mmCIF file of C-alpha atoms in Angstrom:
data_model
loop_
_atom_site.group_PDB
_atom_site.id
_atom_site.type_symbol
_atom_site.label_atom_id
_atom_site.label_comp_id
_atom_site.label_asym_id
_atom_site.label_seq_id
_atom_site.Cartn_x
_atom_site.Cartn_y
_atom_site.Cartn_z
ATOM 1 C CA MET A 1 85.634 57.686 69.864
ATOM 2 C CA ALA A 2 83.913 59.748 67.119
ATOM 3 C CA GLU A 3 86.345 61.148 64.623
ATOM 4 C CA THR A 4 86.287 64.965 64.274
ATOM 5 C CA VAL A 5 87.840 66.608 61.255
ATOM 6 C CA LEU A 6 88.491 70.310 60.666
ATOM 7 C CA LEU A 7 86.987 70.736 57.229
ATOM 8 C CA GLN A 8 88.464 73.234 54.720
ATOM 9 C CA GLU A 9 85.123 75.012 54.866
ATOM 10 C CA GLN A 10 85.744 75.778 58.548
ATOM 11 C CA VAL A 11 88.902 77.656 57.693
ATOM 12 C CA ALA A 12 88.162 81.277 56.696
ATOM 13 C CA ARG A 13 90.391 82.369 53.662
ATOM 14 C CA PHE A 14 91.234 86.007 53.165
ATOM 15 C CA ALA A 15 93.240 88.298 50.800
ATOM 16 C CA PRO A 16 96.280 90.089 52.259
ATOM 17 C CA GLN A 17 95.228 92.614 54.958
ATOM 18 C CA GLU A 18 91.697 91.151 55.066
ATOM 19 C CA GLY A 19 92.663 88.440 57.518
ATOM 20 C CA ILE A 20 94.344 90.929 59.746
ATOM 21 C CA ALA A 21 91.229 93.211 59.544
ATOM 22 C CA PHE A 22 88.985 90.175 60.437
ATOM 23 C CA GLU A 23 91.149 89.316 63.460
ATOM 24 C CA GLU A 24 91.368 93.024 64.643
ATOM 25 C CA ALA A 25 87.505 93.327 64.247
ATOM 26 C CA ARG A 26 86.978 90.138 66.413
ATOM 27 C CA PHE A 27 89.447 91.526 69.106
ATOM 28 C CA THR A 28 87.622 94.964 69.066
ATOM 29 C CA ALA A 29 84.214 93.330 69.430
ATOM 30 C CA PHE A 30 85.568 91.181 72.320
ATOM 31 C CA LYS A 31 87.271 94.030 74.106
ATOM 32 C CA SER A 32 84.180 96.257 73.801
ATOM 33 C CA GLY A 33 81.898 93.511 75.321
ATOM 34 C CA ARG A 34 79.955 92.994 72.035
ATOM 35 C CA ALA A 35 81.394 89.493 72.106
ATOM 36 C CA THR A 36 81.704 88.108 75.561
ATOM 37 C CA TYR A 37 82.347 84.349 75.063
ATOM 38 C CA PRO A 38 85.654 82.676 74.119
ATOM 39 C CA GLU A 39 86.194 82.562 70.335
ATOM 40 C CA LEU A 40 88.603 80.287 68.404
ATOM 41 C CA HIS A 41 89.195 81.044 64.760
ATOM 42 C CA PHE A 42 91.100 79.146 62.232
ATOM 43 C CA TRP A 43 91.984 81.223 59.176
ATOM 44 C CA GLN A 44 94.394 81.726 56.219
ATOM 45 C CA GLN A 45 95.550 84.631 54.272
ATOM 46 C CA SER A 46 96.911 84.536 50.772
ATOM 47 C CA GLN A 47 100.557 84.883 50.262
ATOM 48 C CA SER A 48 101.817 88.042 52.028
ATOM 49 C CA ILE A 49 104.161 89.202 54.651
ATOM 50 C CA VAL A 50 102.576 90.453 57.894
ATOM 51 C CA THR A 51 104.456 92.946 60.025
ATOM 52 C CA THR A 52 103.849 95.459 62.756
ATOM 53 C CA GLN A 53 103.219 99.122 62.917
ATOM 54 C CA THR A 54 106.693 99.605 64.453
ATOM 55 C CA MET A 55 108.353 98.025 61.504
ATOM 56 C CA ALA A 56 106.181 100.160 59.129
ATOM 57 C CA ARG A 57 107.620 103.404 60.678
ATOM 58 C CA HIS A 58 111.193 102.581 59.368
ATOM 59 C CA ALA A 59 112.407 105.093 56.856
ATOM 60 C CA THR A 60 112.752 102.531 54.060
ATOM 61 C CA PHE A 61 109.567 100.677 54.782
ATOM 62 C CA ASP A 62 107.606 102.006 51.709
ATOM 63 C CA TRP A 63 110.487 101.242 49.424
ATOM 64 C CA ALA A 64 110.853 97.665 50.775
ATOM 65 C CA SER A 65 107.133 97.093 50.824
ATOM 66 C CA GLU A 66 106.772 98.071 47.235
ATOM 67 C CA ARG A 67 109.710 95.808 46.176
ATOM 68 C CA SER A 68 108.060 92.961 48.157
ATOM 69 C CA ARG A 69 104.676 93.538 46.589
ATOM 70 C CA ALA A 70 106.328 93.611 43.039
ATOM 71 C CA ARG A 71 107.809 90.168 43.814
ATOM 72 C CA GLY A 72 104.362 88.669 44.727
ATOM 73 C CA TRP A 73 104.592 89.319 48.530
ATOM 74 C CA PRO A 74 102.239 92.242 49.532
ATOM 75 C CA VAL A 75 102.868 93.410 52.949
ATOM 76 C CA ALA A 76 99.992 93.658 55.513
ATOM 77 C CA ILE A 77 100.396 95.606 58.778
ATOM 78 C CA ARG A 78 98.847 94.602 62.007
ATOM 79 C CA ARG A 79 98.297 96.647 65.219
ATOM 80 C CA SER A 80 99.333 93.888 67.559
ATOM 81 C CA GLY A 81 102.974 93.170 68.413
ATOM 82 C CA GLY A 82 105.264 90.331 67.553
ATOM 83 C CA GLY A 83 107.562 89.951 64.692
ATOM 84 C CA THR A 84 107.250 89.912 60.894
ATOM 85 C CA VAL A 85 105.776 86.579 59.612
ATOM 86 C CA PHE A 86 104.802 84.947 56.323
ATOM 87 C CA HIS A 87 101.218 83.988 55.461
ATOM 88 C CA GLY A 88 100.042 81.790 52.659
ATOM 89 C CA GLN A 89 98.232 78.616 51.689
ATOM 90 C CA LYS A 90 100.313 76.402 53.920
ATOM 91 C CA VAL A 91 100.041 78.687 56.999
ATOM 92 C CA LEU A 92 97.143 78.118 59.374
ATOM 93 C CA CYS A 93 96.427 81.060 61.577
ATOM 94 C CA VAL A 94 94.820 80.383 64.911
ATOM 95 C CA SER A 95 93.228 83.270 66.914
ATOM 96 C CA LEU A 96 91.839 82.711 70.510
ATOM 97 C CA MET A 97 89.905 85.433 72.214
ATOM 98 C CA GLU A 98 88.979 84.829 75.890
ATOM 99 C CA ARG A 99 88.970 86.868 79.062
ATOM 100 C CA LEU A 100 91.738 85.992 81.501
ATOM 101 C CA PRO A 101 92.043 86.864 85.120
ATOM 102 C CA ALA A 102 94.293 89.946 85.546
ATOM 103 C CA ALA A 103 97.009 87.692 87.252
ATOM 104 C CA ASN A 104 97.139 85.627 84.088
ATOM 105 C CA ALA A 105 97.050 88.391 81.586
ATOM 106 C CA ASN A 106 100.420 88.017 80.033
ATOM 107 C CA VAL A 107 101.778 86.662 76.768
ATOM 108 C CA ASP A 108 103.396 83.495 78.288
ATOM 109 C CA PHE A 109 100.132 82.438 80.040
ATOM 110 C CA ALA A 110 97.990 83.215 76.998
ATOM 111 C CA TYR A 111 100.360 81.380 74.658
ATOM 112 C CA HIS A 112 100.409 78.260 76.944
ATOM 113 C CA ARG A 113 96.666 78.520 77.323
ATOM 114 C CA LEU A 114 96.260 78.379 73.506
ATOM 115 C CA CYS A 115 98.728 75.487 73.125
ATOM 116 C CA ASP A 116 96.959 73.504 75.876
ATOM 117 C CA LEU A 117 93.603 73.979 74.158
ATOM 118 C CA LEU A 118 95.065 72.876 70.736
ATOM 119 C CA LEU A 119 96.868 69.904 72.313
ATOM 120 C CA ALA A 120 93.701 68.829 74.185
ATOM 121 C CA GLY A 121 91.777 68.965 70.797
ATOM 122 C CA LEU A 122 94.348 66.884 69.114
ATOM 123 C CA ARG A 123 94.275 64.352 71.858
ATOM 124 C CA ASP A 124 90.452 64.164 71.418
ATOM 125 C CA LEU A 125 91.234 63.312 67.771
ATOM 126 C CA GLY A 126 93.519 60.528 68.813
ATOM 127 C CA VAL A 127 96.694 62.399 68.080
ATOM 128 C CA GLU A 128 99.255 62.022 70.849
#
């Protein structure tokens, strides 16, 4: 079996908010039909906290965001849902964009689909 290695050069690296902007641009292109094939991206963003627009609407968000930035943790806001997460050198972000049948267009199916693809890739590399 040929050995495949994910090289560091294959992982895009971004400053805070740039990684989120990259991912959102890919999703927009995919939704608009400008990109019609499945895409799988591996990327990293420098040390930051990524949160949602919902969290950004809290009354104390600006204050907390500024305190976080002053401590070396700038805050990036994404349009998608989810929770607040940390990004940094030791965090690998994986984005999969593909069209799913309407019956399978839900978070649980999409998450399992992504995990199944990653596990299949690891098995191809000899990792069980």
